[in-house]
Coordinates of C-alpha atoms in Angstrom, one line a residue:
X350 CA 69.9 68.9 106.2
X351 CA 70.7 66.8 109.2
X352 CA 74.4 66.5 107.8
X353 CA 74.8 70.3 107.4
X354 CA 73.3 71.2 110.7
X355 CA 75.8 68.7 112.4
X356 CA 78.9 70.1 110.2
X357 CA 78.1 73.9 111.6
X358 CA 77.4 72.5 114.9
X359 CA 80.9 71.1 115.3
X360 CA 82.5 74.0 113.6
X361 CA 83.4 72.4 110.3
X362 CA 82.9 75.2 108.4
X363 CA 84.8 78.0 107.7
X364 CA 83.8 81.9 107.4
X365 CA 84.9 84.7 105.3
X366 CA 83.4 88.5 105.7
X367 CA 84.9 91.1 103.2
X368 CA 84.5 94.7 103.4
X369 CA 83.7 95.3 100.1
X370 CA 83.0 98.8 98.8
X371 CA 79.1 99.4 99.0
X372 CA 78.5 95.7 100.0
X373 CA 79.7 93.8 103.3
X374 CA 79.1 90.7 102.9
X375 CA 79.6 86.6 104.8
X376 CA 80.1 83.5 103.6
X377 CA 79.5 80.1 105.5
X378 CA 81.2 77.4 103.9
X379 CA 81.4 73.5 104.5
X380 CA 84.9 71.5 104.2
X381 CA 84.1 70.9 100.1
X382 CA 83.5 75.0 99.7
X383 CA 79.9 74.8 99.4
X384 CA 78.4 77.7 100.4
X385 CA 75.8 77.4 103.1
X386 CA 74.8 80.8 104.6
X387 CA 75.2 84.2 103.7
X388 CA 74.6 87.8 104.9
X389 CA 75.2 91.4 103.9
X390 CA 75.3 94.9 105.4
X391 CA 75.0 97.8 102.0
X392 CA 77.1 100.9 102.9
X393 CA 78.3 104.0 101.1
X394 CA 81.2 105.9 101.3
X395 CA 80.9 109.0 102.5
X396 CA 83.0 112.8 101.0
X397 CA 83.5 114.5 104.0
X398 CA 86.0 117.9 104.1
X399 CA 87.4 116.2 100.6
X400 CA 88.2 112.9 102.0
X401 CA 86.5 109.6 100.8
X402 CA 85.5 108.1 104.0
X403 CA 83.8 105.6 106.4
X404 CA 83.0 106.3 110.0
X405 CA 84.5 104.1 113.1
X406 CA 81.0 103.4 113.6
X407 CA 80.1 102.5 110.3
X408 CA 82.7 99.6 110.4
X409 CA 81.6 98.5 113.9
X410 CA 77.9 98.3 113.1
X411 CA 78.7 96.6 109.7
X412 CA 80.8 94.1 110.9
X413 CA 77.9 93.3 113.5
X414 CA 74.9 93.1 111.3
X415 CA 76.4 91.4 108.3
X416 CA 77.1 88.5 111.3
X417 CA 74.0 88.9 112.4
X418 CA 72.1 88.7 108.8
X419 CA 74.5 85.5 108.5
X420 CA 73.4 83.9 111.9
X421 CA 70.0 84.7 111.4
X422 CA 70.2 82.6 107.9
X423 CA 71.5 79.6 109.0
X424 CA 69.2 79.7 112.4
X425 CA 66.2 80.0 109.7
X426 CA 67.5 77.2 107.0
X427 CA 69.3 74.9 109.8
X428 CA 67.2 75.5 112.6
X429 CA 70.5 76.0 114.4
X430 CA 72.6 78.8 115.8
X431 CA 76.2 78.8 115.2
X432 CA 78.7 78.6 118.4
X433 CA 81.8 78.0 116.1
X434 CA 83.9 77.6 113.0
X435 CA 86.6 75.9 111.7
X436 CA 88.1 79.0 110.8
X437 CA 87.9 82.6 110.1
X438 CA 88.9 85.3 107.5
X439 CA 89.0 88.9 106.6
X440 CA 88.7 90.5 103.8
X441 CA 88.1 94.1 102.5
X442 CA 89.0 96.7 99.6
X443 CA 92.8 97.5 99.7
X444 CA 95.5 100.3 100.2
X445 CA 93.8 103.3 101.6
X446 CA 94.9 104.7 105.1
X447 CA 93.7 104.1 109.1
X448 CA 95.9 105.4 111.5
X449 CA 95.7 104.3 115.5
X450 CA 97.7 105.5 118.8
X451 CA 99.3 103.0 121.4
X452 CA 96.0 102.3 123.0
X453 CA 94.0 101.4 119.3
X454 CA 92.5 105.1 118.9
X455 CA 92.0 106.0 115.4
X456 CA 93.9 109.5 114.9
X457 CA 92.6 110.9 111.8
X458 CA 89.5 109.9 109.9
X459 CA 89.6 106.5 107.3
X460 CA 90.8 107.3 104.3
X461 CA 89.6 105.2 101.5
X462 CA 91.2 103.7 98.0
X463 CA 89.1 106.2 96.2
X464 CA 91.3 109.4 97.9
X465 CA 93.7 111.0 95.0
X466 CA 95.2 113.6 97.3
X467 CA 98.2 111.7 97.1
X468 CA 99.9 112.9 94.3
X469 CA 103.1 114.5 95.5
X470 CA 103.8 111.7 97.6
X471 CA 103.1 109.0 95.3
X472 CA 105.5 110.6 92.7
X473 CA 108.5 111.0 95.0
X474 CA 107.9 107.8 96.3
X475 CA 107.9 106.2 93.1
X476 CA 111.0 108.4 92.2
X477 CA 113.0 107.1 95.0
X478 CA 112.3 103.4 94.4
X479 CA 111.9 102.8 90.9
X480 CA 108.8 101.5 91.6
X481 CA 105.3 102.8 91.1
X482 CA 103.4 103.8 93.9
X483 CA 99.9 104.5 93.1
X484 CA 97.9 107.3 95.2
X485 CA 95.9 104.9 96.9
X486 CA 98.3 103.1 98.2
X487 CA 99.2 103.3 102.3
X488 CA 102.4 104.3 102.2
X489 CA 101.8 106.9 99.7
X490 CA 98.8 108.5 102.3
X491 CA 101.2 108.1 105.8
X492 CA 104.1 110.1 103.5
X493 CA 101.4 112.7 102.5
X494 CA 100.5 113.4 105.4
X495 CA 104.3 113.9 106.3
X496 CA 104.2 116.1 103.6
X497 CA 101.0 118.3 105.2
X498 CA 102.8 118.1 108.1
X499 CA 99.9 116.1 110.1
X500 CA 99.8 116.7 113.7
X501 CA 98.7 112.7 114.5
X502 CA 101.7 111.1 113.1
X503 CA 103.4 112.3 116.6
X504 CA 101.3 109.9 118.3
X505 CA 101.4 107.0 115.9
X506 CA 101.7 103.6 116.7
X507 CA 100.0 101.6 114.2
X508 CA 99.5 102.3 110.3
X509 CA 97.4 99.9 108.5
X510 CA 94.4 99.0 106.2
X511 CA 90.6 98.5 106.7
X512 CA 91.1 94.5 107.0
X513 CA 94.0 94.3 108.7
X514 CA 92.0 96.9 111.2
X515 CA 89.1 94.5 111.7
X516 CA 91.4 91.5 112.0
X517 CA 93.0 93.9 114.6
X518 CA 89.8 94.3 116.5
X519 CA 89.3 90.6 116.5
X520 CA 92.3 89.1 117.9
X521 CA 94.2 91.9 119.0
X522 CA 97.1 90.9 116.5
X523 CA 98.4 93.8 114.1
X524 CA 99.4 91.4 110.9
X525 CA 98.1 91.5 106.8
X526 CA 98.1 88.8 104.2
X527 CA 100.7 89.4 102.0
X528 CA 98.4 90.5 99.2
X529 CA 96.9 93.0 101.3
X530 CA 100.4 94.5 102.0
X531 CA 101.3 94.4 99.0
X532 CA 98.9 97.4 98.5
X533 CA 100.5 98.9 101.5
X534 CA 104.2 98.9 100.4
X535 CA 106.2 97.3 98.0
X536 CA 106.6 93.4 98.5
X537 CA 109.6 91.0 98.0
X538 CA 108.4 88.1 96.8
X539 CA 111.5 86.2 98.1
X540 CA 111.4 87.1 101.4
X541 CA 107.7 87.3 101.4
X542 CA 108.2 90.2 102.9
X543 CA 108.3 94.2 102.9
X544 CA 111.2 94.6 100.3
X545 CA 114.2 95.8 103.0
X546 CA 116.3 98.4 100.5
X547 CA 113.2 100.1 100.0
X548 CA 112.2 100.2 103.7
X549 CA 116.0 101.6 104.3
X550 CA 115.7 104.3 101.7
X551 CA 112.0 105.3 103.0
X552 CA 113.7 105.6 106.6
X553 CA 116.2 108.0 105.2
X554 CA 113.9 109.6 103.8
X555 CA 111.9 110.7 106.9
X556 CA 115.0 110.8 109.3
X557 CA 115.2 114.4 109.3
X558 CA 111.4 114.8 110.4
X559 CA 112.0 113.7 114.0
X560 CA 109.6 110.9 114.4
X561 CA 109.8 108.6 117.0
X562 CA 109.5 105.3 114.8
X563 CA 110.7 103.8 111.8
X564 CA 108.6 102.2 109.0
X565 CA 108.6 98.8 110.1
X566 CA 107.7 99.6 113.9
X567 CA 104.2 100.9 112.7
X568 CA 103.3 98.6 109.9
X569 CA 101.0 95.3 110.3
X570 CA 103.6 92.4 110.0
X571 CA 103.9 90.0 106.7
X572 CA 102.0 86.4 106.3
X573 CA 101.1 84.5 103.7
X574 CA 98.6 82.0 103.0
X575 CA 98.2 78.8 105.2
X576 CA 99.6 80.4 108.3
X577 CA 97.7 80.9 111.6
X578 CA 97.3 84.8 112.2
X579 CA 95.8 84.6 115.8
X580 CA 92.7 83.7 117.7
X581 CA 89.0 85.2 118.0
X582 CA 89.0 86.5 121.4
X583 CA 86.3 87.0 123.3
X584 CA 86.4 90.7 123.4
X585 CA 86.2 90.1 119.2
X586 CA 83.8 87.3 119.9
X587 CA 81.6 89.8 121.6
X588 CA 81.7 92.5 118.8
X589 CA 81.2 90.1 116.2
X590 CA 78.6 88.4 117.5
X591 CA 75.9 90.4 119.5
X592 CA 74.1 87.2 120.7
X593 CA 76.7 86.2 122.7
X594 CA 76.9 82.7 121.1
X595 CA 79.7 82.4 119.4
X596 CA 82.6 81.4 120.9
X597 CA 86.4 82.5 121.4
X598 CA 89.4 80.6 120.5
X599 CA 88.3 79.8 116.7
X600 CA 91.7 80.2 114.8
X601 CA 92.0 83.4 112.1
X602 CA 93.1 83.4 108.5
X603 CA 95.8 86.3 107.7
X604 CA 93.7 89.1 106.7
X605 CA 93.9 90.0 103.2
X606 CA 92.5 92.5 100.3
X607 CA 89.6 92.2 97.6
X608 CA 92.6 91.6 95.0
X609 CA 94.0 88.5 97.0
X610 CA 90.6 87.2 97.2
X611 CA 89.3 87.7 94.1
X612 CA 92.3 85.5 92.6
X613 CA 91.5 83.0 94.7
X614 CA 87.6 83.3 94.1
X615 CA 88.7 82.5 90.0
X616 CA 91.6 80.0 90.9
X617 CA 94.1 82.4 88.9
X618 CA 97.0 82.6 92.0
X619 CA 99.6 80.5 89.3
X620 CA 101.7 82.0 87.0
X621 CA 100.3 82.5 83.4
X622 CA 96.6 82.7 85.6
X623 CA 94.9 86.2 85.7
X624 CA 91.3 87.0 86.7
X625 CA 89.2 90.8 85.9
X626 CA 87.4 91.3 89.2
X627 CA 84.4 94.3 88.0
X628 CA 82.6 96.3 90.4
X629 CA 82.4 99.8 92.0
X630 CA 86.3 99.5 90.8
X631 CA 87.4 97.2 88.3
X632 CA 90.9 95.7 88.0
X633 CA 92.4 93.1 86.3
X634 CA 95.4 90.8 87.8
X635 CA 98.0 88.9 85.8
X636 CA 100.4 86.5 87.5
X637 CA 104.0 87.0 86.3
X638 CA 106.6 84.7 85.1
X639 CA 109.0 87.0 84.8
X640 CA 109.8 91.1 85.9
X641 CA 108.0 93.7 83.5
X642 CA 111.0 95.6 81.0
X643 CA 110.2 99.0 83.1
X644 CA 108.0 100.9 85.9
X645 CA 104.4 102.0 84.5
X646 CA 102.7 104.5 86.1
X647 CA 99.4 102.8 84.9
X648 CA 100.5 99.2 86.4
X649 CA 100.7 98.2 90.6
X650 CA 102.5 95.2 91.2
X651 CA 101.2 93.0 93.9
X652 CA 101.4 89.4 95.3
X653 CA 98.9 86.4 95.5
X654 CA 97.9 85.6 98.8
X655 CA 101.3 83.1 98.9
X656 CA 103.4 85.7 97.2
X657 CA 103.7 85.6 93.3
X658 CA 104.3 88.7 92.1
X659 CA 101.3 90.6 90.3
X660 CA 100.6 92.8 87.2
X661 CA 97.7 94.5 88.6
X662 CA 95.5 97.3 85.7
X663 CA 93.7 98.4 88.8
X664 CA 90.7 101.5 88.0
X665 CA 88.9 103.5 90.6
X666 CA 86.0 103.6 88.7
X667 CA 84.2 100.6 87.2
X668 CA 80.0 100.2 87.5
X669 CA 79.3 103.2 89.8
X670 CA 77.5 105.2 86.9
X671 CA 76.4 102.0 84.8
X672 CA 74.8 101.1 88.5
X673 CA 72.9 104.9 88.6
X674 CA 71.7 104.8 85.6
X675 CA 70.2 100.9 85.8
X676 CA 68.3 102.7 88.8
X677 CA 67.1 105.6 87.0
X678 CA 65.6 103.5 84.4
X679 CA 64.3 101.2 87.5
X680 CA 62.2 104.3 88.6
X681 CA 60.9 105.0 85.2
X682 CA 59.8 101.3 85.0
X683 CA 57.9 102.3 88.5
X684 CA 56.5 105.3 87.8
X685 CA 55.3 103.9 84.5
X686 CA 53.5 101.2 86.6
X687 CA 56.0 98.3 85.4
X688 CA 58.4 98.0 88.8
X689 CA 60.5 95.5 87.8
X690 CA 63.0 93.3 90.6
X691 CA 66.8 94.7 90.5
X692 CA 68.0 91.3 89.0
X693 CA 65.6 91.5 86.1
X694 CA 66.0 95.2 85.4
X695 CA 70.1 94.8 85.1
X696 CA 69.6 91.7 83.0
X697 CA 66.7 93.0 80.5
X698 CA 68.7 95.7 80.0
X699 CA 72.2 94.1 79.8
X700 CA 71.0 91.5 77.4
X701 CA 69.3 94.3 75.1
X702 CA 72.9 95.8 74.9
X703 CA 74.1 92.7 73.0
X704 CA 71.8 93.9 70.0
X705 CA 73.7 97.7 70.0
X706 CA 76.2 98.0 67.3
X707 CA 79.6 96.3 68.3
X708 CA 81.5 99.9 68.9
X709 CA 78.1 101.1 70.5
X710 CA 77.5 103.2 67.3
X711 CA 80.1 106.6 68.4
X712 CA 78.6 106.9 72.2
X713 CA 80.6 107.5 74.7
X714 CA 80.9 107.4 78.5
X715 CA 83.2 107.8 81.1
X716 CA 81.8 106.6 84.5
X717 CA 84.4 108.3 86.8
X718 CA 83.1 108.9 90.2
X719 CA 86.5 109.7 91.7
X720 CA 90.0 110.2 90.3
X721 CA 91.3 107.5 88.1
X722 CA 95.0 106.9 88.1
X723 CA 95.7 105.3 84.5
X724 CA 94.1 107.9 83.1
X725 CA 96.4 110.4 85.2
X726 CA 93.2 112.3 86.6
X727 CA 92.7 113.0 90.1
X728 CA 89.1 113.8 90.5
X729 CA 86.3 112.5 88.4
X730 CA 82.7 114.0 86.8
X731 CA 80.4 111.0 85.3
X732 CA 79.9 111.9 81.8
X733 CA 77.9 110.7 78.7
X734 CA 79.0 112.3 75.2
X735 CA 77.4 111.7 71.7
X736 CA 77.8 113.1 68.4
X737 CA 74.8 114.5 66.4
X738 CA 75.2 111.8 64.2
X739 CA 75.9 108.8 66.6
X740 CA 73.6 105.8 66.5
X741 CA 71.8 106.6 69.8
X742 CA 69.5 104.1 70.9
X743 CA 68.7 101.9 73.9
X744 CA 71.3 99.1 73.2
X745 CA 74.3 101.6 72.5
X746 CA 73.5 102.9 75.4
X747 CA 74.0 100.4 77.5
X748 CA 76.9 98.6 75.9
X749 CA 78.9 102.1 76.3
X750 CA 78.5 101.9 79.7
X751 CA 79.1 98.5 80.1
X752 CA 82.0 98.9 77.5
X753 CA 83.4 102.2 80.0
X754 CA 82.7 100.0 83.1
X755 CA 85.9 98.1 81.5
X756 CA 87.8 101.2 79.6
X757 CA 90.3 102.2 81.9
X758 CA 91.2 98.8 83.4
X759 CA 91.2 97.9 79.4
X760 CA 94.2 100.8 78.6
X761 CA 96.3 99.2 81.5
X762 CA 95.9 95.7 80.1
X763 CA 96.9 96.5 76.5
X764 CA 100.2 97.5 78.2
X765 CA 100.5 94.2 79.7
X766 CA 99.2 92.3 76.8
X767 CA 100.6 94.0 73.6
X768 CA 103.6 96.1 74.7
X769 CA 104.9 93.5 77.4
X770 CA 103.4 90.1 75.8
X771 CA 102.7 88.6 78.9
X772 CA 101.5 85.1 78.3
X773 CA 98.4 84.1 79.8
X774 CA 96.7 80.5 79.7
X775 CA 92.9 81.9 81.0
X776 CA 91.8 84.4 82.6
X777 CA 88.5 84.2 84.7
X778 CA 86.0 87.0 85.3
X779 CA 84.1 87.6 88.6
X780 CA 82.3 90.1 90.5
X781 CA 78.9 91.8 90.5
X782 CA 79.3 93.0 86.7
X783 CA 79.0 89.1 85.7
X784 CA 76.1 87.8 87.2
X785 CA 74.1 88.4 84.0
X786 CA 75.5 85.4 82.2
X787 CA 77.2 85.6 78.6
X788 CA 76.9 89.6 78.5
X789 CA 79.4 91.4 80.4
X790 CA 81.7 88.0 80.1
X791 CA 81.6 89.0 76.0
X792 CA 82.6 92.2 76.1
X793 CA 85.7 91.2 78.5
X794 CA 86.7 88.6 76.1
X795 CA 86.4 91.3 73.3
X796 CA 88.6 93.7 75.1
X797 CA 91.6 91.2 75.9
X798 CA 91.2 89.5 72.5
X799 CA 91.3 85.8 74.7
X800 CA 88.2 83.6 75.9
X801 CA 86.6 84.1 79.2
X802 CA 85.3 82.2 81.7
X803 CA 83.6 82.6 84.5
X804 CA 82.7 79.9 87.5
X805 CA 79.4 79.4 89.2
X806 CA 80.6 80.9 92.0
X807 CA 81.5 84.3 90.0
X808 CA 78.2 86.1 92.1
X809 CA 79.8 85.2 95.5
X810 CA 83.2 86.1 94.7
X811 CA 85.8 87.8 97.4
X812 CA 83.9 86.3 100.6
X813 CA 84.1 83.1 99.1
X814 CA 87.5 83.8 97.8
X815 CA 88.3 84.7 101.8
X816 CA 86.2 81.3 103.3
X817 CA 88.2 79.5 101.1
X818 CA 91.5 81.2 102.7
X819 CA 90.2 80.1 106.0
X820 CA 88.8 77.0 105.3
X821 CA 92.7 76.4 103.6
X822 CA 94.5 77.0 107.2
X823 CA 92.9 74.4 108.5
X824 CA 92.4 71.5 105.6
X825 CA 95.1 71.6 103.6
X826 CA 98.1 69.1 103.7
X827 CA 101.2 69.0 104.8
X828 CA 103.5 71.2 102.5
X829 CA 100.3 71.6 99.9
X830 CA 100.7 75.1 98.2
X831 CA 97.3 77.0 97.8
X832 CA 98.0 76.7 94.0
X833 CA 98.1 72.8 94.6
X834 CA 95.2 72.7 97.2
X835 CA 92.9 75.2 94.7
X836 CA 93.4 73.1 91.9
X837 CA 93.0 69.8 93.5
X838 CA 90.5 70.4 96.0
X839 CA 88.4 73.5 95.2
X840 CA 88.7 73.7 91.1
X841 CA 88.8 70.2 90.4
X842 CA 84.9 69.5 89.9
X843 CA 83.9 73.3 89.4
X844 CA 81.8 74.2 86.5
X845 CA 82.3 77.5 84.4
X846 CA 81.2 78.7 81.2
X847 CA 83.4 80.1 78.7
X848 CA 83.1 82.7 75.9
X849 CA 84.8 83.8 73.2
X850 CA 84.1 87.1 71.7
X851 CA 83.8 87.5 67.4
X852 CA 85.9 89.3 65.2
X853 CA 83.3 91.9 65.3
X854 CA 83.1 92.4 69.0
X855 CA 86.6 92.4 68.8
X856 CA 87.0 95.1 66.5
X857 CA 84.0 97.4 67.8
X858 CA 85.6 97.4 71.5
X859 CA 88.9 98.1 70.4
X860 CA 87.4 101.6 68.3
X861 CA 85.9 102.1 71.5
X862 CA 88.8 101.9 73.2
X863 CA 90.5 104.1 71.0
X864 CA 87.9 106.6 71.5
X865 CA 87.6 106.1 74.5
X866 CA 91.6 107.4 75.1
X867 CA 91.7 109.8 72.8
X868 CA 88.9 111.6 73.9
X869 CA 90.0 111.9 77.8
X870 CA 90.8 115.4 77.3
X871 CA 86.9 115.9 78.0
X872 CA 87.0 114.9 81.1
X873 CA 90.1 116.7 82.0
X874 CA 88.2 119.8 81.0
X875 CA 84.6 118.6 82.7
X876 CA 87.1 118.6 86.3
X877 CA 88.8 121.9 85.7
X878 CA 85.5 123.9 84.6
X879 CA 82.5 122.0 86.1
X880 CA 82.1 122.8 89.8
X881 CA 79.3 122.3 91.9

């Protein structure tokens, strides 16, 4: 104890707060990645005049009281309140859209990931590059709004994403990891930088409209992992901290996205590595060898945090619904006079699921809160469908959600894996949906036909993945790569448990699947007819 409290008294520790969707969460770490303090802030996103959304103030007063929640739990299991740290990182979901004037004003409201109004811009865009553009990405919401004819973009000066924003706020510097803008435009991995010919084309493209800037004037500038990407001033020393004690001058990690730090989380930033990060969206991440044969619609291609190119089977939706309806059983168990803890609700009724028939016996769910792009749909309706005849019971419940949670994400890797046969050593799981051990972890394995493992770590995952990006600005070696300093230093001694899913599981998840596809005309239907 004596040890640690000396360590965060003489900063050597390093911090990582992510921005994650209903969760902002810290993570204290000491030089070996141990984690020694954490704290949270739960948030929702909010559907105002059609846009997916979270207030200036929101951010501001998140940002604040996960720090504080973090202070507060070192002061009470270090007796000890923290002035410094080694270094500092930011994290937070990708793509999405925050525009700001000259002076830092935002212009228009946040828009999230989760927005699909960005149809006719992502198309064109991806017609014009030959590469796909998904809705959610940045440049796909700035050339929408061209398209709507937006009255802010006159007085534009800065176009970026939510961590970039708060890295922004902090030190006054208006840079992004390179996995983070790889969600904002497309990346060469060469340059480790904003691929120029498309730039080019993209300013052609808007030269007629009469703005007064070009592409690269208003985006965040390219880094990669390992570089320095400014200082905590004390203007962002004072927001962050409302005690006053923390101090200015601590060094900053580039800011990256939940992708880039959830590959860093599972140690899968190496070619033939990929990791399935599953929460309120679930997306799955292959590191590439090589280029794919052609442009998917269904498949985003991204960096790691030092710039490999990505095969990315990114859904919108992943344990929203499976969440809502673990609560609505929780208040049952309540009002039956049986209130049962969160942890021990999700895992009595995850492990039950394992005893449901292994295609969950003809059920069928689709848990789409919002628009889900590899299913081509641009607004979602939650829905649970069942023949007469279907095996309804408890179990078969459950594992249909649990199996939907992964359904979409699961349509864009049999792309990768059977029609492109990208070759993959392991791939890790991580993220809320695997904290139940040996359940969710299963079905994964089932659905990409390949073991899965998952670390000890897995229930921290992006802030840790984002402490460890700090904490690897200021330890690594001269020339070490992150691969290099992940597998040596972080990895080398970390435990993980790995499962392989039976010919059964196999088969059941893959009659789910097909199900599961050929049945999406009900949705379709549910958002054309069903109105609130």
């Amino acid at each position: 104890m004596a040890d640690v409290k000396e360590l965060i008294m003489n900063g050597k520790t390093a911090l990582g707060i992510e921005f994650g969707s209903t969760n902002i969460k810290g993570v204290l770490i000491d030089e070996e990645s141990n984690v020694l303090a954490t704290g949270s802030f739960g948030w929702e996103n909010s559907l105002i005049d059609g846009i997916w959304t979270y207030s200036q103030e929101e951010i501001l007063n998140g940002l604040k009281t996960c720090y504080s929640n973090l202070r507060r739990n070192v002061e009470e299991k270090y007796g000890v309140t923290p002035a410094t740290f080694g270094a500092i990182g930011i994290s937070a979901m990708m793509h999405g859209y925050i525009a700001l004037d000259k002076d830092g004003n935002l212009l228009s409201p946040f828009q999230t990931w989760r927005n699909s109004n960005t149809e006719k811009a992502a198309d064109e865009l991806t017609e014009l590059f030959q590469f796909n553009i998904p809705l959610r990405w940045t440049i796909a919401h700035l050339y929408q709004c061209m398209l709507d004819r937006e009255e802010h973009l006159k007085k534009v000066a800065f176009v970026t994403t939510l961590a970039s924003y708060v890295h922004y706020l902090l030190t006054g510097e208006k840079v992004i990891g390179i996995g983070d803008a790889s969600g904002i435009f497309p990346i060469d991995s060469a340059a480790l930088d904003y691929d120029q010919k498309m730039v080019d084309e993209f300013d052609r493209l808007i030269s007629k409209d009469g703005y007064a800037w070009k592409l690269r004037e208003v985006l965040p500038k390219v880094m990669v992992a390992g570089q320095e990407a400014g200082k905590l001033t004390p203007e962002g020393a004072r927001l962050l901290d409302e005690s006053g004690a923390l101090q200015s001058g601590i060094v900053m990690a580039p800011p990256e996205g939940d992708a880039g730090t959830g590959m860093v989380a599972t140690d899968s930033v190496a070619p033939r590595t990929g990791n399935v990060s599953a929460g309120t969206s679930t997306f799955a991440m292959l590191v590439c060898e090589k280029p794919l044969s052609q442009v998917y619609r269904e498949i985003d291609m991204v960096t790691t945090p030092s710039g490999y190119p990505v095969a990315m089977s990114h859904a919108n939706n992943g344990t929203s619904d499976l969440n809502a309806w673990v609560k609505l059983f929780g208040e049952f168990a309540e009002k039956a006079g049986f209130p049962m803890e969160t942890g021990d609700l999700f895992s009595l009724l995850y492990q039950n699921s394992l005893s449901g028939d292994p295609d969950c016996g003809g059920l069928l769910s689709y848990g789409y809160y919002s628009g889900e792009g590899i299913t081509h749909l641009n607004e979602g309706r939650p829905m649970f469908v069942r023949q007469p005849d279907s095996n309804f019971n408890l179990a078969n419940f459950m594992r249909s959600h649990l199996y939907s949670s992964l359904g979409a994400v699961k349509l864009g890797l049999d792309i990768l894996l059977k029609d492109e046969h990208m070759a993959v050593d392991r791939i890790m799981g991580h993220g809320g949906l695997f904290k139940t051990k040996g359940v969710a972890q299963r079905y994964l394995a089932a659905a990409v036909h390949a073991p899965v493992s998952v670390l000890e770590t897995a229930g921290e995952g992006g802030p840790w993945g984002m402490a460890i990006l700090a904490l690897y600005l200021v330890d690594r070696k001269d020339g070490q790569t992150l691969e290099d300093y992940l597998d040596q230093k972080i990895f080398a001694s970390m435990e993980s448990e790995t499962v392989e899913a039976s010919p059964e599981d196999i088969e059941g998840f893959e009659k789910f699947t097909a199900r599961y596809r050929d049945n999406i005309g009900i949705m379709r239907a549910a958002v054309e007819t069903f109105k609130a």
